[in-house]
Coordinates of C-alpha atoms and ligand atoms in Angstrom, one line a residue:
Chain A
M1409 CA 16.5 -17.4 -54.0
L1410 CA 13.9 -18.6 -51.5
D1411 CA 14.6 -21.9 -49.8
A1412 CA 11.4 -23.9 -49.7
V1413 CA 12.4 -25.9 -46.6
G1414 CA 14.4 -23.4 -44.7
R1415 CA 16.6 -23.8 -41.7
L1416 CA 15.2 -24.9 -38.3
V1417 CA 15.2 -22.0 -35.8
P1418 CA 17.0 -23.2 -32.7
F1419 CA 15.6 -22.6 -29.2
R1420 CA 17.8 -20.0 -27.6
A1421 CA 16.1 -19.1 -24.2
R1422 CA 17.5 -21.9 -22.1
G1423 CA 18.6 -21.5 -18.5
F1424 CA 18.4 -18.6 -16.0
A1425 CA 15.4 -20.2 -14.4
P1426 CA 16.6 -22.0 -11.2
R1427 CA 13.9 -24.2 -9.6
D1428 CA 13.4 -25.2 -6.0
V1429 CA 13.8 -28.9 -5.3
P1430 CA 12.4 -29.5 -1.8
W1431 CA 13.8 -33.0 -1.4
A1432 CA 17.3 -31.8 -2.3
S1433 CA 17.3 -29.4 0.7
V1434 CA 16.4 -32.2 3.1
A1435 CA 18.8 -34.6 1.6
T1436 CA 21.6 -32.1 1.8
L1437 CA 21.1 -31.4 5.5
V1438 CA 20.7 -35.1 6.4
G1439 CA 23.7 -36.0 4.3
V1440 CA 25.9 -33.4 6.1
V1441 CA 24.9 -34.7 9.5
L1442 CA 25.4 -38.3 8.5
L1443 CA 28.9 -37.5 7.1
W1444 CA 29.7 -35.6 10.2
Q1445 CA 28.6 -38.5 12.4
A1446 CA 30.5 -41.0 10.2
G1447 CA 33.7 -38.9 10.3
A1448 CA 33.5 -38.7 14.1
S1449 CA 32.8 -42.4 14.5
A1450 CA 35.7 -43.2 12.2
G1451 CA 38.0 -41.0 14.3
L1452 CA 38.6 -38.5 11.4
V1453 CA 37.5 -35.6 13.6
S1454 CA 38.4 -35.2 17.2
T1455 CA 35.2 -35.4 19.2
K1456 CA 37.0 -33.3 21.9
F1457 CA 36.8 -30.3 19.6
L1458 CA 33.8 -31.2 17.5
P1459 CA 31.4 -33.6 19.2
A1460 CA 29.5 -36.0 17.0
P1461 CA 25.8 -35.3 16.4
A1462 CA 24.8 -38.2 18.5
Q1463 CA 26.8 -36.8 21.5
I1464 CA 25.1 -33.4 21.1
V1465 CA 21.7 -35.1 21.1
R1466 CA 22.6 -37.1 24.2
A1467 CA 23.8 -33.9 25.9
L1468 CA 20.5 -32.2 25.0
I1469 CA 18.5 -35.2 26.4
D1470 CA 20.5 -35.1 29.6
L1471 CA 20.0 -31.3 30.0
G1472 CA 16.3 -31.8 29.4
I1473 CA 16.0 -34.5 32.0
S1474 CA 18.1 -32.6 34.6
G1475 CA 15.9 -29.6 34.0
E1476 CA 18.9 -27.4 33.4
L1477 CA 17.8 -26.8 29.8
W1478 CA 14.4 -25.6 30.8
L1479 CA 15.7 -23.3 33.5
N1480 CA 18.2 -21.6 31.2
L1481 CA 15.8 -21.5 28.3
S1482 CA 12.9 -20.0 30.3
I1483 CA 15.1 -17.2 31.7
S1484 CA 16.4 -16.4 28.2
L1485 CA 13.0 -16.5 26.7
Q1486 CA 11.7 -14.1 29.3
R1487 CA 14.5 -11.6 28.6
L1488 CA 14.0 -12.0 24.9
A1489 CA 10.2 -11.4 25.2
I1490 CA 10.4 -8.5 27.5
G1491 CA 13.3 -6.8 25.7
W1492 CA 11.8 -7.3 22.2
V1493 CA 8.3 -6.2 23.2
V1494 CA 9.6 -3.0 24.9
G1495 CA 11.9 -2.1 22.0
T1496 CA 9.2 -2.9 19.5
V1497 CA 6.4 -0.9 21.2
A1498 CA 8.7 2.1 21.6
G1499 CA 10.0 1.7 18.1
L1500 CA 6.5 1.5 16.5
A1501 CA 5.4 4.5 18.5
L1502 CA 8.3 6.7 17.3
G1503 CA 8.2 5.2 13.8
F1504 CA 4.6 6.2 13.4
A1505 CA 5.2 9.6 14.9
V1506 CA 8.1 10.2 12.5
G1507 CA 6.1 8.8 9.6
L1508 CA 3.0 10.9 10.3
F1509 CA 4.0 14.2 11.9
T1510 CA 6.3 16.9 10.8
L1511 CA 6.9 17.9 14.4
A1512 CA 8.4 14.5 15.2
R1513 CA 10.1 13.8 11.9
S1514 CA 13.4 15.7 11.9
P1515 CA 14.0 15.5 15.7
G1516 CA 13.2 11.8 15.8
M1517 CA 15.3 11.0 12.8
A1518 CA 18.2 13.0 14.1
I1519 CA 18.3 10.9 17.3
V1520 CA 17.8 7.7 15.4
S1521 CA 20.5 8.4 12.9
A1522 CA 22.9 9.5 15.6
L1523 CA 22.4 6.4 17.9
F1524 CA 21.7 3.7 15.3
P1525 CA 25.3 3.1 14.3
I1526 CA 26.5 2.3 17.8
P1527 CA 27.2 -1.4 18.1
K1528 CA 24.7 -2.2 20.8
I1529 CA 26.9 -4.8 22.4
A1530 CA 29.4 -2.1 23.3
L1531 CA 26.8 -0.5 25.5
V1532 CA 26.3 -3.6 27.7
P1533 CA 29.0 -2.5 30.2
L1534 CA 27.4 0.9 30.4
F1535 CA 23.9 -0.5 31.0
I1536 CA 25.3 -2.8 33.7
I1537 CA 26.7 0.4 35.4
W1538 CA 23.4 2.2 35.0
F1539 CA 20.9 -0.6 35.6
G1540 CA 22.9 -3.2 37.6
I1541 CA 24.0 -6.7 36.7
G1542 CA 20.4 -8.0 37.0
E1543 CA 17.6 -8.3 34.5
G1544 CA 17.4 -4.5 33.8
S1545 CA 20.7 -4.2 31.9
K1546 CA 19.9 -7.2 29.7
V1547 CA 16.3 -6.2 28.8
I1548 CA 17.5 -2.6 28.1
T1549 CA 20.2 -3.9 25.8
L1550 CA 17.7 -5.9 23.8
A1551 CA 15.1 -3.2 23.8
F1552 CA 17.7 -0.7 22.6
G1553 CA 18.9 -2.9 19.8
V1554 CA 15.4 -3.7 18.7
F1555 CA 14.2 -0.1 18.9
F1556 CA 16.2 1.5 16.1
P1557 CA 15.5 -0.9 13.3
T1558 CA 11.9 -0.9 14.3
V1559 CA 11.7 2.9 14.0
I1560 CA 13.4 2.8 10.6
N1561 CA 11.2 0.0 9.2
T1562 CA 8.0 1.5 10.6
M1563 CA 8.8 4.9 9.2
A1564 CA 9.7 3.4 5.8
G1565 CA 6.4 1.5 5.9
V1566 CA 4.4 4.5 6.7
D1567 CA 6.2 6.6 4.1
G1568 CA 5.5 3.8 1.6
V1569 CA 1.8 3.9 2.0
S1570 CA 0.3 5.3 -1.2
R1571 CA -0.6 8.9 -0.8
G1572 CA -3.4 8.2 -3.3
L1573 CA -5.0 5.9 -0.8
I1574 CA -4.7 8.5 1.9
R1575 CA -6.2 11.2 -0.3
M1576 CA -9.0 8.8 -1.1
G1577 CA -9.7 8.4 2.6
Q1578 CA -9.7 12.1 3.1
S1579 CA -12.0 12.6 0.0
F1580 CA -14.5 10.3 1.7
G1581 CA -14.4 12.3 4.8
L1582 CA -12.7 9.7 7.0
S1583 CA -11.3 11.0 10.3
R1584 CA -7.6 11.2 10.9
A1585 CA -7.8 8.3 13.3
A1586 CA -9.7 6.2 10.8
I1587 CA -7.2 7.0 8.1
I1588 CA -4.3 5.9 10.4
C1589 CA -6.1 2.7 11.5
K1590 CA -7.7 1.6 8.3
I1591 CA -5.2 2.8 5.6
V1592 CA -1.8 3.7 7.1
L1593 CA -1.5 0.8 9.6
P1594 CA -2.5 -2.0 7.2
G1595 CA -0.5 -0.4 4.4
A1596 CA 2.7 -0.2 6.6
L1597 CA 2.2 -3.7 8.0
P1598 CA 4.2 -5.6 5.4
A1599 CA 7.3 -3.4 6.1
I1600 CA 6.7 -3.6 9.8
L1601 CA 6.5 -7.4 9.8
S1602 CA 9.5 -7.8 7.6
G1603 CA 11.3 -5.5 10.2
F1604 CA 10.3 -8.0 12.8
R1605 CA 12.4 -10.6 11.1
I1606 CA 15.4 -8.4 11.5
T1607 CA 14.7 -7.3 15.0
T1608 CA 14.0 -10.8 16.3
S1609 CA 17.3 -12.1 15.1
T1610 CA 19.1 -9.0 16.4
A1611 CA 17.4 -9.6 19.7
I1612 CA 18.7 -13.2 19.9
I1613 CA 22.2 -12.0 19.1
L1614 CA 22.1 -9.3 21.8
L1615 CA 20.5 -11.7 24.3
V1616 CA 23.4 -14.2 23.9
A1617 CA 26.0 -11.4 24.1
A1618 CA 24.4 -9.8 27.1
E1619 CA 24.2 -13.1 28.9
M1620 CA 27.8 -13.9 28.1
I1621 CA 29.0 -10.5 29.5
G1622 CA 27.1 -10.6 32.8
A1623 CA 24.7 -13.4 33.7
E1624 CA 24.6 -16.6 35.8
K1625 CA 21.7 -18.2 34.0
G1626 CA 20.4 -18.2 30.5
I1627 CA 21.5 -20.0 27.3
G1628 CA 24.3 -17.5 26.6
A1629 CA 25.7 -17.9 30.1
F1630 CA 25.4 -21.6 29.8
V1631 CA 27.3 -21.7 26.5
L1632 CA 30.0 -19.5 27.9
S1633 CA 30.5 -21.6 31.0
A1634 CA 30.5 -24.9 29.0
G1635 CA 33.3 -23.3 26.9
N1636 CA 35.3 -22.4 30.0
L1637 CA 35.1 -26.0 31.1
Y1638 CA 36.0 -27.4 27.6
D1639 CA 32.6 -29.1 27.7
T1640 CA 32.1 -29.1 24.0
D1641 CA 29.1 -31.4 24.1
N1642 CA 27.1 -29.0 26.2
L1643 CA 28.5 -26.0 24.4
L1644 CA 27.2 -27.3 21.1
A1645 CA 23.9 -28.4 22.7
G1646 CA 23.4 -24.8 23.8
I1647 CA 24.2 -23.6 20.2
V1648 CA 21.6 -26.1 18.9
V1649 CA 19.0 -24.7 21.3
L1650 CA 19.8 -21.2 20.1
S1651 CA 19.4 -22.2 16.5
L1652 CA 16.1 -23.9 17.2
L1653 CA 15.0 -20.8 19.0
G1654 CA 15.8 -18.7 15.9
L1655 CA 14.0 -21.2 13.7
A1656 CA 10.9 -21.3 16.0
V1657 CA 10.7 -17.5 16.0
S1658 CA 11.0 -17.3 12.3
W1659 CA 8.3 -19.9 11.9
V1660 CA 6.0 -18.0 14.1
L1661 CA 6.6 -14.8 12.2
G1662 CA 5.9 -16.7 8.9
R1663 CA 2.5 -17.8 10.3
I1664 CA 1.7 -14.3 11.4
E1665 CA 2.7 -12.9 8.0
R1666 CA 0.5 -15.5 6.2
A1667 CA -2.4 -14.7 8.5
L1668 CA -2.2 -10.9 8.2
L1669 CA -0.8 -10.4 4.7
S1670 CA -2.9 -13.0 2.9
W1671 CA -4.2 -10.2 0.7
R1672 CA -0.9 -9.8 -1.1
Chain B
M514 CA -33.8 11.8 -7.5
A515 CA -31.7 14.4 -9.3
S516 CA -29.1 16.3 -7.4
S517 CA -30.0 20.0 -7.0
V518 CA -26.4 20.9 -6.1
R519 CA -24.3 23.1 -8.4
L520 CA -20.6 23.5 -8.0
R521 CA -18.8 26.6 -9.4
V522 CA -15.2 27.7 -9.6
E523 CA -14.6 31.4 -10.1
G524 CA -11.4 33.1 -11.2
V525 CA -9.2 30.1 -10.3
H526 CA -5.5 30.5 -10.8
H527 CA -3.1 27.8 -9.7
A528 CA 0.6 27.4 -9.7
Y529 CA 2.9 24.7 -8.4
S530 CA 5.7 26.9 -7.2
D531 CA 6.6 28.8 -10.4
L532 CA 4.8 26.5 -12.8
I533 CA 1.5 28.2 -13.7
V534 CA -1.0 25.5 -14.4
L535 CA -4.5 27.2 -14.4
D536 CA -5.3 30.7 -15.4
A537 CA -8.5 32.5 -14.7
I538 CA -10.8 29.5 -14.8
S539 CA -14.6 30.0 -14.2
L540 CA -16.8 27.0 -14.7
T541 CA -20.0 25.7 -13.3
A542 CA -21.2 22.2 -13.0
E543 CA -25.0 22.7 -13.2
A544 CA -27.3 20.8 -11.0
G545 CA -28.0 17.3 -12.3
E546 CA -25.7 17.8 -15.3
V547 CA -22.3 16.5 -16.4
L548 CA -19.5 19.0 -16.9
V549 CA -16.7 17.4 -18.9
L550 CA -13.2 18.8 -18.8
V551 CA -11.1 18.0 -21.8
G552 CA -7.7 19.2 -22.8
P553 CA -4.2 18.0 -23.6
S554 CA -2.2 16.1 -21.0
G555 CA -0.6 18.3 -18.5
C556 CA -3.0 21.2 -19.0
G557 CA -4.2 21.1 -15.4
K558 CA -7.4 19.0 -15.6
S559 CA -6.6 16.9 -12.5
T560 CA -5.5 20.0 -10.7
L561 CA -8.8 21.7 -11.5
L562 CA -10.8 18.6 -10.4
G563 CA -8.9 18.6 -7.1
I564 CA -9.8 22.3 -6.6
F565 CA -13.4 21.6 -7.4
G566 CA -13.6 18.9 -4.7
G567 CA -11.6 20.7 -2.0
M568 CA -8.7 18.3 -2.3
L569 CA -6.4 21.1 -3.5
A570 CA -6.2 24.7 -2.4
A571 CA -6.2 27.0 -5.4
T572 CA -3.5 29.7 -5.5
S573 CA -6.4 32.1 -5.9
G574 CA -10.1 32.0 -6.8
T575 CA -13.1 30.5 -5.1
V576 CA -15.1 27.3 -5.2
R577 CA -18.8 27.5 -4.2
M578 CA -21.4 24.8 -3.8
D579 CA -25.1 25.8 -3.7
G580 CA -28.3 23.9 -3.6
A581 CA -29.7 21.5 -1.1
V582 CA -27.7 18.3 -0.4
G583 CA -30.0 15.2 -0.3
P584 CA -31.0 13.9 3.1
D585 CA -29.2 10.6 2.8
C586 CA -26.0 12.1 1.3
L587 CA -23.0 11.1 3.4
N588 CA -20.3 12.8 1.4
P589 CA -21.3 15.6 -0.9
L590 CA -18.2 15.8 -3.1
T591 CA -17.1 12.3 -4.0
Y592 CA -14.4 11.1 -6.3
V593 CA -13.8 8.2 -8.6
F594 CA -10.1 7.8 -9.2
Q595 CA -8.2 7.0 -12.4
D596 CA -6.1 4.4 -10.5
F597 CA -9.2 3.1 -8.6
A598 CA -7.6 3.8 -5.2
L599 CA -8.9 0.5 -3.7
L600 CA -7.5 -0.9 -0.5
P601 CA -5.8 -4.1 -1.6
W602 CA -6.4 -5.7 1.8
R603 CA -10.1 -5.2 1.7
S604 CA -12.7 -7.2 -0.3
V605 CA -15.0 -5.5 -2.7
A606 CA -17.7 -5.1 0.0
G607 CA -15.0 -4.0 2.4
N608 CA -13.8 -1.3 0.1
V609 CA -17.4 0.0 -0.4
S610 CA -17.9 -0.3 3.4
L611 CA -14.9 2.0 4.0
A612 CA -16.9 5.0 2.7
L613 CA -19.8 4.2 5.0
E614 CA -17.9 3.4 8.3
G615 CA -17.9 6.2 10.8
T616 CA -21.0 7.7 9.2
R617 CA -24.4 7.9 10.8
L618 CA -25.5 4.6 9.2
D619 CA -25.7 1.6 11.5
K620 CA -24.4 -1.8 10.5
P621 CA -27.7 -3.1 8.9
A622 CA -28.2 0.1 7.0
R623 CA -24.6 0.0 5.8
N624 CA -25.0 -3.6 4.6
A625 CA -28.1 -2.7 2.8
R626 CA -26.4 0.2 1.1
I627 CA -23.5 -2.0 0.1
A628 CA -25.7 -4.7 -1.3
E629 CA -27.7 -2.1 -3.3
V630 CA -24.6 -0.5 -5.0
L631 CA -23.0 -3.8 -5.7
A632 CA -26.2 -4.9 -7.4
L633 CA -26.3 -1.6 -9.3
T634 CA -22.7 -2.2 -10.6
G635 CA -23.0 -5.9 -11.2
L636 CA -20.6 -6.8 -8.4
T637 CA -22.9 -8.9 -6.2
K638 CA -21.1 -12.1 -7.1
F639 CA -17.7 -10.5 -6.3
R640 CA -18.5 -9.0 -3.0
D641 CA -15.8 -11.1 -1.2
A642 CA -13.2 -10.9 -3.9
L643 CA -10.0 -8.9 -3.3
P644 CA -9.1 -6.2 -5.8
K645 CA -6.1 -8.2 -7.1
Q646 CA -8.5 -10.9 -8.2
L647 CA -10.5 -8.5 -10.3
S648 CA -9.9 -7.1 -13.8
G649 CA -9.3 -3.4 -14.3
G650 CA -12.9 -2.9 -15.4
M651 CA -14.3 -4.7 -12.3
R652 CA -12.0 -2.6 -10.1
Q653 CA -13.4 0.6 -11.5
R654 CA -16.9 -0.8 -10.9
V655 CA -15.9 -1.0 -7.3
G656 CA -14.7 2.6 -7.4
I657 CA -18.0 3.7 -8.8
A658 CA -20.0 1.5 -6.3
R659 CA -18.1 3.1 -3.4
A660 CA -18.8 6.5 -4.7
L661 CA -22.5 5.9 -5.3
A662 CA -22.8 4.3 -1.8
V663 CA -22.4 7.7 -0.1
R664 CA -25.2 9.2 -2.3
P665 CA -23.0 12.1 -3.5
A666 CA -24.3 15.5 -4.5
V667 CA -21.5 15.9 -6.9
L668 CA -19.5 13.0 -8.5
L669 CA -15.9 14.0 -9.5
M670 CA -14.2 11.6 -11.9
D671 CA -10.6 11.9 -13.0
E672 CA -10.1 9.9 -16.2
P673 CA -11.9 6.9 -14.6
L674 CA -11.7 4.8 -17.8
S675 CA -8.2 5.7 -19.0
A676 CA -6.4 2.8 -17.2
L677 CA -8.6 0.3 -19.0
D678 CA -8.3 -1.3 -22.4
G679 CA -10.5 -0.1 -25.3
Q680 CA -13.2 -2.7 -25.1
T681 CA -13.6 -2.6 -21.4
R682 CA -13.7 1.2 -21.6
D683 CA -16.6 1.0 -24.1
L684 CA -18.5 -1.4 -21.9
L685 CA -18.0 0.7 -18.8
L686 CA -18.7 4.0 -20.6
D687 CA -22.2 2.7 -21.4
E688 CA -22.7 1.6 -17.7
F689 CA -21.4 4.9 -16.4
A690 CA -23.6 6.9 -18.7
S691 CA -26.7 5.0 -17.5
L692 CA -25.7 5.1 -13.9
I693 CA -25.1 8.9 -14.0
A694 CA -28.2 9.6 -16.0
R695 CA -30.4 7.5 -13.8
S696 CA -29.0 8.9 -10.5
G697 CA -29.2 12.4 -11.9
V698 CA -26.1 13.3 -9.9
T699 CA -24.2 16.5 -10.7
A700 CA -20.9 15.3 -12.2
I701 CA -17.6 16.6 -13.3
Y702 CA -15.8 14.2 -15.6
V703 CA -12.2 14.7 -16.7
T704 CA -11.0 12.9 -19.7
H705 CA -8.7 13.3 -22.7
N706 CA -11.0 11.0 -24.7
L707 CA -13.4 13.1 -26.8
N708 CA -15.7 10.2 -27.4
E709 CA -16.3 10.0 -23.7
A710 CA -16.8 13.7 -23.6
V711 CA -19.6 13.8 -26.2
R712 CA -21.3 10.7 -24.7
L713 CA -21.4 12.1 -21.2
G714 CA -21.2 15.8 -21.2
H715 CA -24.0 18.4 -21.0
Q716 CA -21.2 20.9 -21.1
V717 CA -17.8 20.1 -22.5
A718 CA -15.2 22.6 -21.4
V719 CA -12.1 22.6 -23.6
L720 CA -9.0 23.7 -21.8
S721 CA -6.0 25.0 -23.6
R722 CA -2.5 23.6 -23.1
R723 CA -0.7 24.7 -20.0
P724 CA -1.4 27.2 -18.5
G725 CA -4.9 25.9 -18.8
R726 CA -7.6 28.4 -19.8
V727 CA -11.1 27.7 -20.9
R728 CA -11.0 27.9 -24.7
E729 CA -14.5 26.9 -25.4
I730 CA -17.6 25.5 -23.7
V731 CA -19.8 23.3 -25.9
R732 CA -23.3 22.5 -24.8
I733 CA -25.0 19.2 -25.7
D734 CA -28.6 19.3 -24.7
R735 CA -29.7 15.8 -25.7
S736 CA -30.2 13.5 -22.7
I737 CA -27.4 11.1 -22.0
M738 CA -29.6 8.1 -22.3
E739 CA -30.6 9.0 -25.8
R740 CA -27.1 9.3 -27.1
R741 CA -25.6 6.6 -29.2
P742 CA -21.9 6.2 -30.1
T743 CA -22.9 6.4 -33.8
D744 CA -25.1 9.5 -33.7
P745 CA -23.9 11.6 -36.6
D746 CA -24.1 14.9 -34.8
L747 CA -22.0 13.5 -31.9
V748 CA -19.5 12.1 -34.3
A749 CA -19.2 15.5 -36.0
L750 CA -18.9 17.3 -32.6
E751 CA -16.2 14.9 -31.6
A752 CA -14.3 15.7 -34.8
S753 CA -14.7 19.5 -34.3
L754 CA -13.5 19.2 -30.7
W755 CA -10.5 17.3 -32.0
R756 CA -9.7 20.0 -34.5
L757 CA -9.8 22.4 -31.6
I758 CA -7.3 20.7 -29.4
R759 CA -5.2 18.9 -31.9
E760 CA -2.5 21.5 -32.2
D761 CA -2.4 22.0 -28.4
A762 CA -2.1 18.3 -27.9
A763 CA 0.8 18.0 -30.3
A764 CA 2.5 21.0 -28.7
A765 CA 1.9 19.6 -25.2
D766 CA 3.4 16.3 -26.3
R767 CA 6.6 17.9 -27.4
E768 CA 6.9 19.9 -24.2
M769 CA 9.3 18.9 -21.4
D770 CA 7.5 18.0 -18.3
H771 CA 8.5 20.2 -15.3
A772 CA 7.2 17.8 -12.7
Ligands
ADP1179 N1 2.0 18.2 -7.1 C1 2.6 18.8 -8.1 N2 3.7 19.5 -8.0 C2 4.3 20.1 -9.1 N3 3.8 20.1 -10.3 C3 2.6 19.4 -10.5 C4 2.0 18.7 -9.4 N4 0.9 18.1 -9.9 C5 0.8 18.4 -11.2 N5 1.9 19.1 -11.6 C6 2.2 19.7 -13.0 O1 1.1 20.5 -13.3 C7 0.7 20.3 -14.6 C8 -0.8 20.0 -14.7 O2 -1.0 18.7 -14.1 P1 -2.3 17.9 -14.0 O3 -3.4 18.8 -13.4 O4 -2.1 16.6 -13.5 O5 -2.7 17.9 -15.6 P2 -3.6 16.9 -16.4 O6 -4.5 16.2 -15.4 O7 -4.4 17.8 -17.3 O8 -2.8 16.0 -17.2 C9 1.6 19.3 -15.2 O9 2.6 19.9 -15.9 C10 2.1 18.6 -14.0 O10 3.4 18.1 -14.3
MG1180 MG1 -4.7 14.1 -14.9

């Protein structure tokens, strides 16, 4: 028997579609800071161990006025920039060589695979012996840490470039150099830039570690000496500076990605 | 101006390691004519087209080009690809430009060439669009514009319409037919679509299933511009071609792919 009215078909495809709610992210962060401040003011957390947000801000302002912040920050930024650039340039060069030439591929990858697993921080004492306690050992540590992931990402990027596009270039008689510059490089760029996100954060970690092991100045050394003095206000101020540094770097990378990869 | 270049393969055998794909193929794309290669999937059509254009070294056999290449030809053997092979980071004009950069054309001459082929393919309004903003049909128009920009002596097309839906394919087939006929370029056109074959081919070479051999070469002498999809003799020819490859196609379809 056919039922003229029939049953309603219920909707069954609900859920599994989380949405972003921008104001909720802001509210959460502000809420946590306010709770933290309230807890400290009410004496629920000992400000000796965990200073209130207001104390950290005050410490930051004092450090800014005394110039200590800028001194340490500029030294750290310099190490970061030099170390990252050296490691990145060398890594890109080897990554492209390994991605393009049979002659470089197996030897290059053998070295990278053998050295990549070494925790780079463990090498700091060795680099201090080799290059002295000065800038050399810190820059080399960073460069070394940045180098390997850069090689691997660059190679993966080059490998991932469509062979069809390369054959197309060859079929139109493009020179080898033109194929590398106009097809391989832009094609590998997304992978290279996403590698930069990894290498910049690796570089910041190594920077702090190297500065804690053997440096007078720099944000890492500053955080360590504040810790030694039980100066938790300054200690956390240093950590805030490092977080902001990380955020700034990632913002800059985001802008670069948007500018260079707008075609995606 | 019709191309006076003819392209010929002689005694071509090809194997991918121990998989024999082409066996004793001799075919000629005559000057100013379209040679269509049809055959069941996997019979070696793409392989043969790669050999014709110097993109693949045959295991044995020779490829020869004779006749004079036109004075403004920048790349004698030029491909149009099934998957378009456009650089996603370059605009329509930029993709056409790629084929002209590094040639003897200076910038104004390049721009003139680009404008000309974009007009020819109806892409003028889209010159600054990125490939991802275009439909499949428009993308393949860019592929043909890029190929025409270098004034090829021989145009090599590997199933250029097979990534498109049926309606777009019909539209583009008409455009291709008229572009090829008007430019008089020598062309080799690979397809598994027999309708395309009878619309475009002066010679239709039917390949057998792998290892591909030439089973038959059908000549169609009527000029491309005069052919209509409904012409009874073309429809009949299409049906007889289908009878020829039907069994092979069915057998190829049941075969395990070695690749
Ligand atoms: N690079 C390759 N290596 C190994 N086998 C291949 C390669 N390219 C194609 N083949 C195989 O050769 C046969 C012919 O391929 P292809 O020329 O692409 O055929 P068609 O274009 O007619 O479909 C197929 O069986 C395919 O799997
Ligand atoms: Mg094919």
